[in-house]
Amino acid sequence: MTVILGTTLAEATAAGRALPLTVLAAPHLPDRPLGSIGVGFRLSGEHTGGQVAIVEHPFPPGALVPPHVHTREDEFSIVTAGSIGFRSGSDEVVLEAGGYISKPRGELHTMWNAGPEEARMIEVITPSGFENFFRELAEMIESGPSDPASVAALGTSYGLFFDPTWVPELMEKYGLNSPFG
């Protein structure tokens, strides 16, 4: 449950705050499906004045996120459980719980579960807005099978472009599942 304590922006400003105080108490709402991974919504742009959004992603064993490029936002990831592999441009690394990575806009990148158990990461997105892509994609997936063209069109509307070039190599190299179902 997210609670914005009883202040308006004007009241927060008068109290010396830039934004109203927002509290996200545990337990959180259940994760929603995104295809190969899931998403838990934590803080959105409406809570942060558009500065940042925070989501949490569970990665089941074998999960591979389709390689993609963001054109509007940067992402900063914190691995909180398990091991997650990252490829960004020509660089590749596996991070354990407690590891951090930045993924700059304009650079092709992907992530995968690099271990035998569920992995999790927190994603900090700046500026906010891209969390709405995850919300719309979850709604699309929950409403029934989605076709790749619809997912690509949704991505394009958020300045996100997919490039599946690395998928066969990563699937073979790490024994991953196809991100395309």
mmCIF file of C-alpha atoms in Angstrom:
data_model
loop_
_atom_site.group_PDB
_atom_site.id
_atom_site.type_symbol
_atom_site.label_atom_id
_atom_site.label_comp_id
_atom_site.label_asym_id
_atom_site.label_seq_id
_atom_site.Cartn_x
_atom_site.Cartn_y
_atom_site.Cartn_z
ATOM 1 C CA MET A 1 0.000 0.000 0.000
ATOM 2 C CA THR A 2 1.339 3.415 -0.957
ATOM 3 C CA VAL A 3 0.312 6.243 1.335
ATOM 4 C CA ILE A 4 0.847 9.882 0.590
ATOM 5 C CA LEU A 5 0.725 11.474 4.011
ATOM 6 C CA GLY A 6 -1.883 14.165 4.439
ATOM 7 C CA THR A 7 -0.079 16.988 2.720
ATOM 8 C CA THR A 8 -0.596 18.700 -0.557
ATOM 9 C CA LEU A 9 2.337 19.905 -2.625
ATOM 10 C CA ALA A 10 1.706 23.405 -1.269
ATOM 11 C CA GLU A 11 1.701 22.100 2.318
ATOM 12 C CA ALA A 12 4.850 20.073 1.647
ATOM 13 C CA THR A 13 6.589 23.132 0.198
ATOM 14 C CA ALA A 14 5.536 25.242 3.196
ATOM 15 C CA ALA A 15 7.055 22.538 5.458
ATOM 16 C CA GLY A 16 10.340 22.766 3.546
ATOM 17 C CA ARG A 17 9.815 19.627 1.433
ATOM 18 C CA ALA A 18 9.983 19.526 -2.338
ATOM 19 C CA LEU A 19 7.311 16.790 -2.487
ATOM 20 C CA PRO A 20 4.703 15.290 -0.177
ATOM 21 C CA LEU A 21 6.077 12.456 1.945
ATOM 22 C CA THR A 22 5.181 9.094 0.342
ATOM 23 C CA VAL A 23 5.350 5.869 2.336
ATOM 24 C CA LEU A 24 5.267 2.426 0.732
ATOM 25 C CA ALA A 25 4.582 0.006 3.556
ATOM 26 C CA ALA A 26 5.007 -3.753 3.262
ATOM 27 C CA PRO A 27 3.498 -6.006 2.188
ATOM 28 C CA HIS A 28 3.429 -4.831 -1.414
ATOM 29 C CA LEU A 29 0.794 -5.641 -4.003
ATOM 30 C CA PRO A 30 1.448 -8.909 -5.893
ATOM 31 C CA ASP A 31 3.832 -8.882 -8.838
ATOM 32 C CA ARG A 32 2.244 -8.708 -12.285
ATOM 33 C CA PRO A 33 3.397 -10.622 -15.386
ATOM 34 C CA LEU A 34 5.415 -8.956 -18.146
ATOM 35 C CA GLY A 35 6.173 -12.075 -20.172
ATOM 36 C CA SER A 36 9.545 -13.569 -19.249
ATOM 37 C CA ILE A 37 9.740 -11.598 -15.966
ATOM 38 C CA GLY A 38 7.310 -9.811 -13.670
ATOM 39 C CA VAL A 39 6.915 -6.342 -12.186
ATOM 40 C CA GLY A 40 5.992 -4.955 -8.797
ATOM 41 C CA PHE A 41 5.068 -1.280 -8.806
ATOM 42 C CA ARG A 42 6.631 0.677 -5.949
ATOM 43 C CA LEU A 43 6.864 4.449 -6.596
ATOM 44 C CA SER A 44 5.583 6.169 -9.721
ATOM 45 C CA GLY A 45 6.127 9.611 -11.158
ATOM 46 C CA GLU A 46 2.990 10.836 -9.452
ATOM 47 C CA HIS A 47 4.719 10.171 -6.107
ATOM 48 C CA THR A 48 8.029 11.784 -7.091
ATOM 49 C CA GLY A 49 7.032 14.812 -9.118
ATOM 50 C CA GLY A 50 8.148 12.993 -12.272
ATOM 51 C CA GLN A 51 11.753 12.726 -11.126
ATOM 52 C CA VAL A 52 12.011 8.963 -10.720
ATOM 53 C CA ALA A 53 10.014 5.724 -10.709
ATOM 54 C CA ILE A 54 10.885 2.534 -8.849
ATOM 55 C CA VAL A 55 9.733 -0.958 -9.798
ATOM 56 C CA GLU A 56 10.837 -4.403 -8.690
ATOM 57 C CA HIS A 57 11.353 -7.278 -11.122
ATOM 58 C CA PRO A 58 11.218 -10.980 -10.244
ATOM 59 C CA PHE A 59 13.206 -13.178 -12.648
ATOM 60 C CA PRO A 60 12.202 -16.859 -12.648
ATOM 61 C CA PRO A 61 14.927 -19.394 -13.480
ATOM 62 C CA GLY A 62 15.783 -19.277 -17.194
ATOM 63 C CA ALA A 63 14.261 -15.806 -17.718
ATOM 64 C CA LEU A 64 15.715 -13.583 -20.440
ATOM 65 C CA VAL A 65 14.482 -10.036 -21.096
ATOM 66 C CA PRO A 66 14.305 -9.151 -24.804
ATOM 67 C CA PRO A 67 17.261 -6.893 -25.711
ATOM 68 C CA HIS A 68 16.072 -3.319 -26.018
ATOM 69 C CA VAL A 69 17.035 0.354 -26.198
ATOM 70 C CA HIS A 70 15.477 3.178 -24.180
ATOM 71 C CA THR A 71 15.498 6.616 -25.777
ATOM 72 C CA ARG A 72 13.922 8.646 -22.966
ATOM 73 C CA GLU A 73 15.198 7.338 -19.645
ATOM 74 C CA ASP A 74 18.171 5.868 -17.807
ATOM 75 C CA GLU A 75 17.868 2.832 -15.553
ATOM 76 C CA PHE A 76 19.757 1.937 -12.404
ATOM 77 C CA SER A 77 19.385 -1.617 -11.110
ATOM 78 C CA ILE A 78 20.062 -3.149 -7.708
ATOM 79 C CA VAL A 79 20.093 -6.950 -7.485
ATOM 80 C CA THR A 80 18.303 -7.933 -4.274
ATOM 81 C CA ALA A 81 18.180 -11.732 -4.593
ATOM 82 C CA GLY A 82 19.904 -14.384 -6.686
ATOM 83 C CA SER A 83 22.154 -13.607 -9.660
ATOM 84 C CA ILE A 84 21.288 -11.481 -12.679
ATOM 85 C CA GLY A 85 23.351 -11.241 -15.850
ATOM 86 C CA PHE A 86 23.506 -7.975 -17.751
ATOM 87 C CA ARG A 87 24.741 -7.145 -21.230
ATOM 88 C CA SER A 88 24.948 -3.513 -22.237
ATOM 89 C CA GLY A 89 26.640 -2.764 -25.518
ATOM 90 C CA SER A 90 29.668 -5.080 -25.648
ATOM 91 C CA ASP A 91 29.976 -5.370 -21.849
ATOM 92 C CA GLU A 92 28.643 -8.357 -19.917
ATOM 93 C CA VAL A 93 28.577 -8.927 -16.151
ATOM 94 C CA VAL A 94 26.779 -11.132 -13.609
ATOM 95 C CA LEU A 95 25.809 -9.455 -10.343
ATOM 96 C CA GLU A 96 24.840 -11.140 -7.087
ATOM 97 C CA ALA A 97 22.503 -9.685 -4.461
ATOM 98 C CA GLY A 98 23.849 -6.301 -3.437
ATOM 99 C CA GLY A 99 25.280 -5.482 -6.891
ATOM 100 C CA TYR A 100 24.413 -2.261 -8.731
ATOM 101 C CA ILE A 101 24.522 -1.359 -12.431
ATOM 102 C CA SER A 102 23.589 1.669 -14.524
ATOM 103 C CA LYS A 103 22.059 1.247 -17.970
ATOM 104 C CA PRO A 104 22.213 4.494 -19.942
ATOM 105 C CA ARG A 105 19.606 5.452 -22.482
ATOM 106 C CA GLY A 106 20.513 4.860 -26.099
ATOM 107 C CA GLU A 107 22.449 1.653 -25.435
ATOM 108 C CA LEU A 108 21.173 -1.821 -26.310
ATOM 109 C CA HIS A 109 20.941 -3.927 -23.156
ATOM 110 C CA THR A 110 19.367 -7.064 -21.729
ATOM 111 C CA MET A 111 19.158 -8.989 -18.457
ATOM 112 C CA TRP A 112 18.684 -12.641 -17.468
ATOM 113 C CA ASN A 113 18.474 -14.867 -14.432
ATOM 114 C CA ALA A 114 22.022 -16.193 -14.092
ATOM 115 C CA GLY A 115 21.248 -18.725 -11.359
ATOM 116 C CA PRO A 116 19.046 -21.711 -10.558
ATOM 117 C CA GLU A 117 16.609 -19.871 -8.239
ATOM 118 C CA GLU A 118 14.355 -16.843 -8.610
ATOM 119 C CA ALA A 119 16.316 -13.582 -8.772
ATOM 120 C CA ARG A 120 15.015 -10.091 -8.046
ATOM 121 C CA MET A 121 16.112 -6.552 -8.740
ATOM 122 C CA ILE A 122 14.927 -3.061 -8.009
ATOM 123 C CA GLU A 123 14.871 -0.772 -11.035
ATOM 124 C CA VAL A 124 15.212 2.987 -10.596
ATOM 125 C CA ILE A 125 13.993 4.788 -13.731
ATOM 126 C CA THR A 126 14.758 8.426 -14.380
ATOM 127 C CA PRO A 127 12.900 10.429 -15.379
ATOM 128 C CA SER A 128 9.672 8.666 -14.532
ATOM 129 C CA GLY A 129 7.043 7.692 -17.081
ATOM 130 C CA PHE A 130 8.387 4.349 -18.282
ATOM 131 C CA GLU A 131 6.695 2.588 -15.359
ATOM 132 C CA ASN A 132 3.511 3.159 -17.353
ATOM 133 C CA PHE A 133 4.885 0.961 -20.148
ATOM 134 C CA PHE A 134 5.164 -1.859 -17.595
ATOM 135 C CA ARG A 135 1.615 -1.159 -16.378
ATOM 136 C CA GLU A 136 0.183 -1.233 -19.923
ATOM 137 C CA LEU A 137 2.189 -4.340 -20.858
ATOM 138 C CA ALA A 138 0.974 -6.161 -17.725
ATOM 139 C CA GLU A 139 -2.622 -5.263 -18.633
ATOM 140 C CA MET A 140 -2.057 -6.493 -22.207
ATOM 141 C CA ILE A 141 -0.621 -9.818 -21.011
ATOM 142 C CA GLU A 142 -3.291 -10.314 -18.343
ATOM 143 C CA SER A 143 -6.042 -9.810 -20.938
ATOM 144 C CA GLY A 144 -4.840 -12.739 -23.081
ATOM 145 C CA PRO A 145 -2.167 -13.670 -25.593
ATOM 146 C CA SER A 146 -0.454 -10.637 -27.089
ATOM 147 C CA ASP A 147 1.133 -10.526 -30.489
ATOM 148 C CA PRO A 148 4.707 -9.247 -30.945
ATOM 149 C CA ALA A 149 3.546 -6.376 -33.165
ATOM 150 C CA SER A 150 1.313 -5.019 -30.376
ATOM 151 C CA VAL A 151 4.145 -5.249 -27.842
ATOM 152 C CA ALA A 152 6.528 -3.511 -30.268
ATOM 153 C CA ALA A 153 3.974 -0.752 -30.946
ATOM 154 C CA LEU A 154 3.475 -0.223 -27.210
ATOM 155 C CA GLY A 155 7.249 -0.039 -26.770
ATOM 156 C CA THR A 156 7.603 2.466 -29.596
ATOM 157 C CA SER A 157 4.998 4.708 -27.949
ATOM 158 C CA TYR A 158 7.363 4.888 -24.938
ATOM 159 C CA GLY A 159 10.544 5.357 -26.985
ATOM 160 C CA LEU A 160 11.544 1.704 -26.477
ATOM 161 C CA PHE A 161 12.872 -0.402 -29.326
ATOM 162 C CA PHE A 162 13.526 -4.157 -29.321
ATOM 163 C CA ASP A 163 16.437 -5.856 -31.076
ATOM 164 C CA PRO A 164 16.403 -9.676 -30.781
ATOM 165 C CA THR A 165 19.893 -10.120 -32.309
ATOM 166 C CA TRP A 166 21.483 -11.418 -29.071
ATOM 167 C CA VAL A 167 18.657 -13.788 -28.097
ATOM 168 C CA PRO A 168 19.824 -17.023 -29.811
ATOM 169 C CA GLU A 169 23.402 -16.566 -28.552
ATOM 170 C CA LEU A 170 22.357 -15.877 -24.958
ATOM 171 C CA MET A 171 19.835 -18.727 -24.930
ATOM 172 C CA GLU A 172 22.484 -21.183 -26.086
ATOM 173 C CA LYS A 173 25.328 -19.783 -23.978
ATOM 174 C CA TYR A 174 23.376 -19.723 -20.684
ATOM 175 C CA GLY A 175 20.557 -22.247 -21.246
ATOM 176 C CA LEU A 176 17.860 -19.550 -21.083
ATOM 177 C CA ASN A 177 14.233 -19.625 -22.159
ATOM 178 C CA SER A 178 13.033 -17.611 -25.131
ATOM 179 C CA PRO A 179 11.699 -14.221 -24.058
ATOM 180 C CA PHE A 180 9.104 -14.495 -26.806
ATOM 181 C CA GLY A 181 7.051 -17.319 -25.271
#
